[in-house]
Coordinates of N, CA and C in Angstrom, one line a residue:
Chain A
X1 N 233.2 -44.3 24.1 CA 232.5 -44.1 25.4 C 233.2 -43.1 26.2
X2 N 232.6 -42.9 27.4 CA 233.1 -41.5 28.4 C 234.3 -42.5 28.9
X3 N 235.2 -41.3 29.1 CA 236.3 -42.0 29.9 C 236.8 -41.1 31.0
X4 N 237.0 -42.1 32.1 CA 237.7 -41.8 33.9 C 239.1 -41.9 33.8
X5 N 239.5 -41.0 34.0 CA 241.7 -41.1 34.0 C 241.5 -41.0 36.0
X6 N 242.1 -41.9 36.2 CA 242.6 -42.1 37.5 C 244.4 -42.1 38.1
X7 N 244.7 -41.2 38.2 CA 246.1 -40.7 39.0 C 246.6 -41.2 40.2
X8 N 247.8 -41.3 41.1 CA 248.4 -42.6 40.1 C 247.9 -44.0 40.1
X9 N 248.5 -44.7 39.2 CA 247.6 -46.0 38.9 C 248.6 -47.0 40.2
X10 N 249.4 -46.8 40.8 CA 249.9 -47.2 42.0 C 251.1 -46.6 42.5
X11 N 251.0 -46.3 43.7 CA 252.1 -45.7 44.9 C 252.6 -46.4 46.2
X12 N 253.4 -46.2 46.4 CA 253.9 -46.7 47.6 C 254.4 -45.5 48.9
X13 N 253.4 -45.8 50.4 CA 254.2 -44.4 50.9 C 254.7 -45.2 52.4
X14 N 255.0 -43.9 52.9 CA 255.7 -44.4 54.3 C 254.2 -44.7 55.6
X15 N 254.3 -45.0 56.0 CA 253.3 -45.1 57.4 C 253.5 -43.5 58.1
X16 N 252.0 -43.2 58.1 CA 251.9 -41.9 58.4 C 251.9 -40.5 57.5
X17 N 252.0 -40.7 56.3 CA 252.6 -39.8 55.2 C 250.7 -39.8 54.7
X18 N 250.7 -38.9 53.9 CA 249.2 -38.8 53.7 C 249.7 -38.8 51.7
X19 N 248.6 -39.1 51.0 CA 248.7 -39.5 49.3 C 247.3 -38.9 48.8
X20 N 247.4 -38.3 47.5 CA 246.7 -37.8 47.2 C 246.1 -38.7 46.1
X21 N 245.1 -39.0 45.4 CA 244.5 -39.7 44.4 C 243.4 -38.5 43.9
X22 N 243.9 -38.3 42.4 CA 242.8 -38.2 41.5 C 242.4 -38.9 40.5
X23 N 241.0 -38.2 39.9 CA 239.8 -39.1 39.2 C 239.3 -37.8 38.2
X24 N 239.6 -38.0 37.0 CA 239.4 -37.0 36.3 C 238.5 -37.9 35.2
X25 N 237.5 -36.9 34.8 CA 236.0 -37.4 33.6 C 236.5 -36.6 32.7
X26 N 236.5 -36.8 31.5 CA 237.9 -36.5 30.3 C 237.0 -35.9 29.6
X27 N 235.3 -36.6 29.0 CA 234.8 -35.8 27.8 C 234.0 -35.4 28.4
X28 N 233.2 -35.7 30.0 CA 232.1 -35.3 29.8 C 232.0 -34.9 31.3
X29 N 231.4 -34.0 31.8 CA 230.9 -33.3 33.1 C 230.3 -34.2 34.3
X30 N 231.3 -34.4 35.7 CA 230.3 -35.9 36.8 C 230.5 -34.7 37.4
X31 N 228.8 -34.2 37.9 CA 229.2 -33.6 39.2 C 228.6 -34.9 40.9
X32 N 228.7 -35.9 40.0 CA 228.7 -36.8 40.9 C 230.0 -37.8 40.5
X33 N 230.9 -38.0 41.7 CA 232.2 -38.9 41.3 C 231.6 -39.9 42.5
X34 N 232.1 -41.0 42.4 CA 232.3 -42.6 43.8 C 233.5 -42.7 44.0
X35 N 233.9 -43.1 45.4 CA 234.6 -43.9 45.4 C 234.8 -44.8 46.0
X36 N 235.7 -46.1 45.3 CA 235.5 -47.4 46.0 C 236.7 -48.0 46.7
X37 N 236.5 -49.2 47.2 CA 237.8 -49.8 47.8 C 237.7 -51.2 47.8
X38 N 238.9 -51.7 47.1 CA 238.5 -53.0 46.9 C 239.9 -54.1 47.7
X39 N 239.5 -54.6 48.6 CA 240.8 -55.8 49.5 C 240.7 -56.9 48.3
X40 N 241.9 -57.3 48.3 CA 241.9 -59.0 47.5 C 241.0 -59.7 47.9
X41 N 240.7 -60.3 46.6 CA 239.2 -61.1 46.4 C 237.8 -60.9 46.9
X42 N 237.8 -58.9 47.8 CA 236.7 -58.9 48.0 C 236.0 -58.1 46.7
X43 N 234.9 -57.8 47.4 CA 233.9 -56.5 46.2 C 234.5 -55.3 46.4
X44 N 234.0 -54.3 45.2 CA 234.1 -53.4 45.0 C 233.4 -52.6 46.2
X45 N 234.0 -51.9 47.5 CA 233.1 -51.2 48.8 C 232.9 -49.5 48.6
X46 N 231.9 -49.4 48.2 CA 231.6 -47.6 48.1 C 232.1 -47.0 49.7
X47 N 232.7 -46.0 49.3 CA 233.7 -45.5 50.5 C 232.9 -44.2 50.4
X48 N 232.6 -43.6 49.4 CA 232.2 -42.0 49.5 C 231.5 -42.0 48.4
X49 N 230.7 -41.1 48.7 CA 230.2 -40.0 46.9 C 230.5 -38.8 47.1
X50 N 231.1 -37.9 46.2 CA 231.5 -36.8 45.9 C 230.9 -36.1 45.0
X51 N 230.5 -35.0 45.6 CA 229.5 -34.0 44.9 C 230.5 -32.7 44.7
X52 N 230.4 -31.9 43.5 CA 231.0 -30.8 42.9 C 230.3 -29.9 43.8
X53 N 230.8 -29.0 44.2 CA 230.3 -27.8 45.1 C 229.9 -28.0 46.4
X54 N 230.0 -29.6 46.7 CA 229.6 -29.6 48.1 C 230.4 -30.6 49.1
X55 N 229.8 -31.2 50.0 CA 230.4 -31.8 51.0 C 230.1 -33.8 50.4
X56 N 231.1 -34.2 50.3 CA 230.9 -36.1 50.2 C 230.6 -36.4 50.9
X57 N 229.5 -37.5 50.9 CA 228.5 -38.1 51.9 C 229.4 -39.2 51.9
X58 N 230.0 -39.4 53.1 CA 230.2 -41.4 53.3 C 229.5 -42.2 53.9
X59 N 229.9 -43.5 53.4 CA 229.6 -44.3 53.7 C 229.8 -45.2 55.1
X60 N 228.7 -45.4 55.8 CA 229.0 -45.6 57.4 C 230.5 -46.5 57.8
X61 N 231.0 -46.1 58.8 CA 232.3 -46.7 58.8 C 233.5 -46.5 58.1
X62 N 233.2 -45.2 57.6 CA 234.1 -44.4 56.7 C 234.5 -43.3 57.3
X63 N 235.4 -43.1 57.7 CA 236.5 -41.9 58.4 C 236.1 -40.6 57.1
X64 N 235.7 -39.8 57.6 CA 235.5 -38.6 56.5 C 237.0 -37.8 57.1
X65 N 237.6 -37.9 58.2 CA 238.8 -37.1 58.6 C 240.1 -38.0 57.9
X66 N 239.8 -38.9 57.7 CA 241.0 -39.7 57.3 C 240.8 -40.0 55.6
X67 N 239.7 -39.8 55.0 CA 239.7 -40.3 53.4 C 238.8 -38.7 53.4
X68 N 240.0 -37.9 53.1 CA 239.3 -36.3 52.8 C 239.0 -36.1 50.9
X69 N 237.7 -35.7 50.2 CA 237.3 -35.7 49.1 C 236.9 -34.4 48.9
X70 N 237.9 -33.8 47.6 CA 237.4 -32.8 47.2 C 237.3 -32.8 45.9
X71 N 235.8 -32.1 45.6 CA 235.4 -32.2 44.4 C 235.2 -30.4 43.9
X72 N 236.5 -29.8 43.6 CA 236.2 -28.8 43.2 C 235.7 -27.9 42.0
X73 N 235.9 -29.0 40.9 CA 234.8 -28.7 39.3 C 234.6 -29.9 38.8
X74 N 233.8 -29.8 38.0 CA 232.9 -30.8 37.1 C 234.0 -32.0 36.8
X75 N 235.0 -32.0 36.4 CA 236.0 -32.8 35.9 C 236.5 -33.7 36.8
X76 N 236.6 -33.5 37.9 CA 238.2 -33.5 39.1 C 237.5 -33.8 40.3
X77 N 238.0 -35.0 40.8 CA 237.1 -35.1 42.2 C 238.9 -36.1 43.1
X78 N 239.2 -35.3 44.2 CA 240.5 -35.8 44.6 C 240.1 -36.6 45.9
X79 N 240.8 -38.1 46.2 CA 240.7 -38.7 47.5 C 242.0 -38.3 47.6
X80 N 242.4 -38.0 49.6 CA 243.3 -37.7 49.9 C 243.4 -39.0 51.2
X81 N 244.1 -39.7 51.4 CA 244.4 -40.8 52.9 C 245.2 -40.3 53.4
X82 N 244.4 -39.7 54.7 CA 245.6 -38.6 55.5 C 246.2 -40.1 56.7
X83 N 247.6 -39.8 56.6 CA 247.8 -40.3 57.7 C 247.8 -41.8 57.5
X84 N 248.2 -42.1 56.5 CA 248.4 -43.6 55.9 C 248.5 -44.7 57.2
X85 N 248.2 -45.7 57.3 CA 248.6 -47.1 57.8 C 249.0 -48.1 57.0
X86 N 249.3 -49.4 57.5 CA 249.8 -50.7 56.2 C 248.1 -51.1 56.1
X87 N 247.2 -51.1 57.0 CA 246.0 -51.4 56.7 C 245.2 -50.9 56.0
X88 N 245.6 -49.1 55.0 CA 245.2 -48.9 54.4 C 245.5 -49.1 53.1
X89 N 246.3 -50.2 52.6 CA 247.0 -51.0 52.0 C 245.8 -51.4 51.4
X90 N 245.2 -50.8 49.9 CA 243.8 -51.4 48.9 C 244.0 -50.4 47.2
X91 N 243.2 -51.3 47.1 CA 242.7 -50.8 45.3 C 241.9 -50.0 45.9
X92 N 242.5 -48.5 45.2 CA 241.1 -47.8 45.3 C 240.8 -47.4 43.9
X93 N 239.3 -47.3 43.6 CA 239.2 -47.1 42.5 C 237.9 -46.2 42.1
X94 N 237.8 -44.6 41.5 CA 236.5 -44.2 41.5 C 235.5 -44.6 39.7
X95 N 234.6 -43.8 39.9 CA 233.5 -44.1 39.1 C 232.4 -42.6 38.9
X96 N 232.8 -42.4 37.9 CA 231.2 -41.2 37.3 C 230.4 -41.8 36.3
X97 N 229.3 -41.5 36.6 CA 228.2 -42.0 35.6 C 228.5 -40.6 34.4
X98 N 227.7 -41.3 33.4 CA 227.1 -40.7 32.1 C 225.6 -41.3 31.8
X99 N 225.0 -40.7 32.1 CA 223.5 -41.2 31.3 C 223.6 -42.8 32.8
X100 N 223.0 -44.0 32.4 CA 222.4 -45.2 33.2 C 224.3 -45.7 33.1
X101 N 225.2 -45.6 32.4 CA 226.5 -46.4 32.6 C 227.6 -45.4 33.6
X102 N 227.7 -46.5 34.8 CA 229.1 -46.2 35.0 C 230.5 -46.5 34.3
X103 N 231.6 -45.0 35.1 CA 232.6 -45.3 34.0 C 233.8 -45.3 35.6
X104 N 234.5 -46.6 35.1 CA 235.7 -46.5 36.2 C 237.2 -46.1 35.7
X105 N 237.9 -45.3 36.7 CA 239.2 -45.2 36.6 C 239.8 -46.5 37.0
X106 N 241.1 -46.1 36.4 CA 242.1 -47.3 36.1 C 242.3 -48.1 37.4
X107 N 242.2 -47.3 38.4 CA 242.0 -47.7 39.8 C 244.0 -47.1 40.3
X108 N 243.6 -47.1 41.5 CA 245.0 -46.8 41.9 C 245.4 -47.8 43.8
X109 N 246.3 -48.4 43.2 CA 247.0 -49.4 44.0 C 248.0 -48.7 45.0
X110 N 247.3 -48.8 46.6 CA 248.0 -48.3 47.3 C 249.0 -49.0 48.4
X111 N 249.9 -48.8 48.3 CA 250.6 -50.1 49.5 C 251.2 -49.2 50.6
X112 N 251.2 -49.2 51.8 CA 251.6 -48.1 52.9 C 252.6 -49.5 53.4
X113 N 253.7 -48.8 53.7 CA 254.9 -49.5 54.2 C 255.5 -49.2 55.8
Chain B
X1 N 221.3 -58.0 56.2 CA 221.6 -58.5 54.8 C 222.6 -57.4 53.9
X2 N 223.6 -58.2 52.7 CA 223.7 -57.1 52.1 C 223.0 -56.8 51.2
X3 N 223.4 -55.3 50.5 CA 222.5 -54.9 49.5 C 222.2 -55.8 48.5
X4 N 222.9 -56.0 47.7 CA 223.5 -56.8 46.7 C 224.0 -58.1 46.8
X5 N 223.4 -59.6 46.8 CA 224.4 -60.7 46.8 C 224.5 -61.6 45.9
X6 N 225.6 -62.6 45.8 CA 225.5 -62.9 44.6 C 226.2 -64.6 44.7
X7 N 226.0 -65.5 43.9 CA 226.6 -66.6 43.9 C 227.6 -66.5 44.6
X8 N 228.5 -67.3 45.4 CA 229.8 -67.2 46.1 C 230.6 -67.7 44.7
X9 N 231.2 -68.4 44.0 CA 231.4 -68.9 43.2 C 232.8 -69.5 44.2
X10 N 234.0 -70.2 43.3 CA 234.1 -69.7 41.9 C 233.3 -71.0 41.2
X11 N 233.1 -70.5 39.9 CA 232.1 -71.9 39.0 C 233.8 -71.9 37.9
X12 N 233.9 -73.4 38.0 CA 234.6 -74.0 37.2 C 234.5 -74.5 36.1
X13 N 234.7 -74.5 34.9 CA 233.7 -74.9 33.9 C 234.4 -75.2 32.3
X14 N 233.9 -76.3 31.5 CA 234.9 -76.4 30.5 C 234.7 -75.4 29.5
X15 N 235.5 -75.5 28.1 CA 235.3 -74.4 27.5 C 234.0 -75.2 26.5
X16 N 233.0 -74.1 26.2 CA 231.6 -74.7 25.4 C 230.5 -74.8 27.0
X17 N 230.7 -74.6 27.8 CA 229.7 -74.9 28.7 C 229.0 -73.7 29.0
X18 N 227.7 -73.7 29.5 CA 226.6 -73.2 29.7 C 226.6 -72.9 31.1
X19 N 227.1 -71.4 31.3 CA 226.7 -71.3 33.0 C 226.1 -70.4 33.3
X20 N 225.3 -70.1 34.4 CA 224.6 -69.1 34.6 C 224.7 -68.3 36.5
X21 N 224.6 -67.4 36.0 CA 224.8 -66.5 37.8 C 223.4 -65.9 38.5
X22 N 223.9 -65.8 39.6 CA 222.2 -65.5 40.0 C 222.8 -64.4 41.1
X23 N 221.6 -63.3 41.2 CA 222.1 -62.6 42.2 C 220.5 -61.1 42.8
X24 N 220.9 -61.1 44.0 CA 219.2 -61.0 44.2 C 220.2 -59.6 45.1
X25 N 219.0 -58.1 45.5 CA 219.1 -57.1 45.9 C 217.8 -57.1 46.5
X26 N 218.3 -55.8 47.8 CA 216.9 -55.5 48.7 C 216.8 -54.6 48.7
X27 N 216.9 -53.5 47.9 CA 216.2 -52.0 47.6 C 215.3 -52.1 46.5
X28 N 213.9 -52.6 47.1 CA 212.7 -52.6 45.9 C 212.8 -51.5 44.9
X29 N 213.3 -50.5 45.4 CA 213.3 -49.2 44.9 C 214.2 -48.7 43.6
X30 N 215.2 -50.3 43.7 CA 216.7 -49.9 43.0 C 216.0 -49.8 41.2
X31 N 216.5 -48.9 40.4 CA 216.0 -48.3 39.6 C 216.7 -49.2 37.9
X32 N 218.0 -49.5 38.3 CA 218.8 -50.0 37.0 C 219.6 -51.2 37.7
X33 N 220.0 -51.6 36.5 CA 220.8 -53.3 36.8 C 221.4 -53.5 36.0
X34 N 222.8 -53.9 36.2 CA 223.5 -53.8 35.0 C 224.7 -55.0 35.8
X35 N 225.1 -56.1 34.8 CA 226.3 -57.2 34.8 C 227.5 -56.2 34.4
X36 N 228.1 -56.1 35.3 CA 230.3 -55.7 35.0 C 230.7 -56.8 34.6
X37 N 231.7 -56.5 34.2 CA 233.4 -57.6 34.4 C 234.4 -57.0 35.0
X38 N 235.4 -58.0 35.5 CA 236.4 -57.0 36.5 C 237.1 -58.1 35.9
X39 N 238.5 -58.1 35.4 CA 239.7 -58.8 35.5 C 240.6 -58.7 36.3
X40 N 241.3 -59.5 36.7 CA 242.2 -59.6 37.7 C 243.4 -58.3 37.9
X41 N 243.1 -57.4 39.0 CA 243.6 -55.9 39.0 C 243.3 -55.1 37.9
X42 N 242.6 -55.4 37.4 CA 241.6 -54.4 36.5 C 240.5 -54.0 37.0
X43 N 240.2 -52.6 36.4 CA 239.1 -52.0 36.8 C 238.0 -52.7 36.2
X44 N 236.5 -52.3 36.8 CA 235.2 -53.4 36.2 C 235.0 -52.2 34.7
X45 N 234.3 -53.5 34.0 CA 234.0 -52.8 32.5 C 232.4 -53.4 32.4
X46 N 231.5 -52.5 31.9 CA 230.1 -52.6 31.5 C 230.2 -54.3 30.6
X47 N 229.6 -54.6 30.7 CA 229.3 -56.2 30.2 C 228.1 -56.2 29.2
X48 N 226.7 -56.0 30.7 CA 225.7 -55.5 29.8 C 224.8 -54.4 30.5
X49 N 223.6 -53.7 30.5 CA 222.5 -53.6 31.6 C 221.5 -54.5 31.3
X50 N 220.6 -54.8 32.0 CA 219.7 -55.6 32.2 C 218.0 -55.0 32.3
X51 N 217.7 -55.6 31.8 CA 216.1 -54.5 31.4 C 215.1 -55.8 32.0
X52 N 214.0 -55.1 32.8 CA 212.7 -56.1 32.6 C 212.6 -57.4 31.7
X53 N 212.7 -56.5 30.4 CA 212.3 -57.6 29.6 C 213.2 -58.5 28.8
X54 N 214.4 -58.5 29.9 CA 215.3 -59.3 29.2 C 216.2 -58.9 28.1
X55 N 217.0 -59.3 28.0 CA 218.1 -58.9 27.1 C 219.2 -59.5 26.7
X56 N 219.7 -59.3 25.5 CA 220.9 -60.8 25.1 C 221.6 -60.4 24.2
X57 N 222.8 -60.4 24.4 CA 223.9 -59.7 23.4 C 224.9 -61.0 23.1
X58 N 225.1 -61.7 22.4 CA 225.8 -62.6 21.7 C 225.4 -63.7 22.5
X59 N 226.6 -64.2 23.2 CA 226.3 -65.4 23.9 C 225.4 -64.9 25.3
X60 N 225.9 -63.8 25.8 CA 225.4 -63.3 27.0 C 223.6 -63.3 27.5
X61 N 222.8 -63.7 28.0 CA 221.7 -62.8 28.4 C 221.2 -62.5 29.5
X62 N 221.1 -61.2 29.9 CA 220.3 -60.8 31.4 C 219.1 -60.9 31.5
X63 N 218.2 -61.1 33.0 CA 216.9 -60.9 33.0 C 216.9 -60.5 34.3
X64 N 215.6 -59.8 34.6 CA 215.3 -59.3 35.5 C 213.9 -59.4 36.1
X65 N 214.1 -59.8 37.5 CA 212.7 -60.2 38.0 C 212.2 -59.3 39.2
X66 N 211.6 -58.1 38.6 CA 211.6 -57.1 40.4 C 211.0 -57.4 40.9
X67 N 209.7 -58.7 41.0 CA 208.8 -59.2 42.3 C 209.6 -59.6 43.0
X68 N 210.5 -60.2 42.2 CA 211.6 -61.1 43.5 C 212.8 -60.6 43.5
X69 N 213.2 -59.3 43.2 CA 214.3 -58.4 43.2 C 215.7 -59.6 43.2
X70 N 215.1 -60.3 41.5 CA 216.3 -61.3 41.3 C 217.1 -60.6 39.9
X71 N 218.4 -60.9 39.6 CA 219.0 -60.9 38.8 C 219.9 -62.0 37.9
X72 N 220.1 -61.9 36.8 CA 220.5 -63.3 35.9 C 221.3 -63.2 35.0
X73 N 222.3 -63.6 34.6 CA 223.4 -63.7 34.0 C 223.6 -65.5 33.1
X74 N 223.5 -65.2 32.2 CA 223.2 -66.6 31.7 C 224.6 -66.8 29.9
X75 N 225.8 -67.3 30.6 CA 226.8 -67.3 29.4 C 226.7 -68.8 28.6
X76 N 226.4 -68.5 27.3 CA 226.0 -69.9 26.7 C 227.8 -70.2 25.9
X77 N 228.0 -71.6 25.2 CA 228.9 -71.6 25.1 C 230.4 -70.9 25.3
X78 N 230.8 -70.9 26.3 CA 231.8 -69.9 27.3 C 233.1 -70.4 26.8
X79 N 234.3 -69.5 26.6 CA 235.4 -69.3 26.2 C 236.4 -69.2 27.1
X80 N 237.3 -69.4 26.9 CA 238.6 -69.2 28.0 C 238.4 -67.7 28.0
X81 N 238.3 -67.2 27.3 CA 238.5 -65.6 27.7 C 237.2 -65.2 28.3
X82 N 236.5 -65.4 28.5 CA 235.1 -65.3 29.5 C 235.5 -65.9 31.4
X83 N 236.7 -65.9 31.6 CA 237.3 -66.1 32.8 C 237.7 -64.9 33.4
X84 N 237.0 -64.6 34.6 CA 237.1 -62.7 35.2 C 235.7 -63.4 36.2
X85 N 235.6 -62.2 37.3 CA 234.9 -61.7 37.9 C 233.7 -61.5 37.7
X86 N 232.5 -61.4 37.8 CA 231.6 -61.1 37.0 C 230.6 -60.3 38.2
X87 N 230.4 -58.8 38.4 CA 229.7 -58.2 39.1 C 228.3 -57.4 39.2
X88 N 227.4 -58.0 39.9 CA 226.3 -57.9 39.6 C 225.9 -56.3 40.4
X89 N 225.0 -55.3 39.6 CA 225.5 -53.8 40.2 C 224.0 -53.8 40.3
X90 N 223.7 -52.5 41.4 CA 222.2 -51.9 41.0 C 222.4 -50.6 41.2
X91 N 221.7 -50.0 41.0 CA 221.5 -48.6 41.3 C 220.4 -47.6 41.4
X92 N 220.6 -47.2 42.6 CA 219.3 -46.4 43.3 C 218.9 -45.2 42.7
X93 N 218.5 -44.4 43.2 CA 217.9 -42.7 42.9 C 219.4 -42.3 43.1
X94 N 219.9 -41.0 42.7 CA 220.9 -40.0 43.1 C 222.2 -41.0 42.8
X95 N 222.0 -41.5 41.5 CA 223.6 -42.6 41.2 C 224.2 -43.4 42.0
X96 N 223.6 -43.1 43.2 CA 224.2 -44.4 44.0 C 224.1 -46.0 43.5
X97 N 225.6 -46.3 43.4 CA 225.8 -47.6 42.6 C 226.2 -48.7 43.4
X98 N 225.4 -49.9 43.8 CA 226.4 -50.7 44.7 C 226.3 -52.5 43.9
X99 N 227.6 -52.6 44.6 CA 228.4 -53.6 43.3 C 227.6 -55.1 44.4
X100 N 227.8 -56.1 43.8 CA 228.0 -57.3 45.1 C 229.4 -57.9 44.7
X101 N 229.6 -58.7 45.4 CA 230.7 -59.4 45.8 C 231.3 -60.0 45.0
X102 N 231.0 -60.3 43.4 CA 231.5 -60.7 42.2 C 231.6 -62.6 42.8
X103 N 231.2 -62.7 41.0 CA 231.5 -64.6 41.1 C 232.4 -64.5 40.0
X104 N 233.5 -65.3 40.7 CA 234.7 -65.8 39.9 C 234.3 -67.2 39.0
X105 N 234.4 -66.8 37.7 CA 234.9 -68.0 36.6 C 235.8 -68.3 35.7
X106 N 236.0 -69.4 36.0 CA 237.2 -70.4 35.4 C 236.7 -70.9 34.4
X107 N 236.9 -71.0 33.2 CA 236.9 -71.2 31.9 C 237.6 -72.1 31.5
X108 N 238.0 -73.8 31.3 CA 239.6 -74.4 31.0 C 238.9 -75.1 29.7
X109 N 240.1 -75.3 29.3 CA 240.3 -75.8 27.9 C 239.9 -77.5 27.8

């Protein structure tokens, strides 16, 4: 099946430092990427969608200045957490379809210190 | 409401037992429906999709009721390894995918 490589699979930064996360579609072309954020023991929370060539639509209550998304080709769609807090302290994890199935990256584990 | 809700769980259950999940959405509109699994700090993995008319892959089977925008998950003799998360997804026009809140089950020996 299609596979999502998600970069890195966990980091640790200082408070205030900004972290970059990518989401790379390995065989096959998303020009639609997700992304999500998951707190302990809650759900999976759609934070954005990221479109190739254009601007990510987020999701209400979602800082578009603070979780900056670029999707600059078919493959590669990058979350950036500018300006880290300990509250931004989550699983994030994206998602591109193929056909009716989503496909997730390994997720990446963020802990701001 | 949210989109998406789903049993709170967790369902506890021995191994050989028969449990089933329920989980209802409010976008009449929502086009696909599909059961995840998510293990514990794992990412979710495709389980099954769920069709109208029902569907059933080993022990597993989904069904789907759009008058009543319900969803069904039904694990017949269940395994210790059938212990995870279980996420009930839908999805609209334009890929928009939204998950619910996942039911935890315990599977023991």
């Amino acid at each position: 099946g299609a596979v999502v490589s998600q970069h890195p699979s966990w980091v640790i930064c200082k408070s205030g430092t900004s972290v970059k996360i990518e989401c790379r579609s390995l065989d096959f072309q998303a020009t639609t990427m997700f992304w999500y954020r998951q707190f302990p023991k809650q759900s999976l929370m759609l934070m954005a969608t990221s479109n190739e060539g254009s601007k990510a639509t987020y999701e209400q209550g979602v800082e578009k200045d603070k979780f900056l998304i670029n999707h600059a080709s078919l493959t590669l769609s990058t979350l950036t957490v500018t300006s880290a807090h300990p509250e931004d302290s989550s699983f994030y994890i994206c998602s591109a379809r193929e056909g009716r199935e989503a496909f997730f990256g390994q997720g990446t584990r963020l802990t701001v210190v | 409401r949210k989109e998406v809700e789903q049993d709170p769980g967790p369902f506890n259950v021995p191994e050989g037992a028969t449990v089933a999940f329920n989980c209802t959405y409010s976008n009449s509109a929502s086009q696909s429906f599909f059961w995840y699994r998510q293990d514990c700090r794992k990412e979710p993995k495709l389980l099954m999709s769920v069709y109208s008319s029902g569907n059933e892959d080993g022990r597993f089977t989904a069904q789907l009721n759009r008058a009543s925008q319900y969803i069904s998950l039904l694990i017949r003799d269940s395994k210790l390894s059938d212990s995870a998360t279980y996420l009930c997804v839908v999805s609209s026009g334009g890929f928009k995918t939204i998950f619910g809140a996942g039911t935890r089950l315990f599977v023991k020996a």
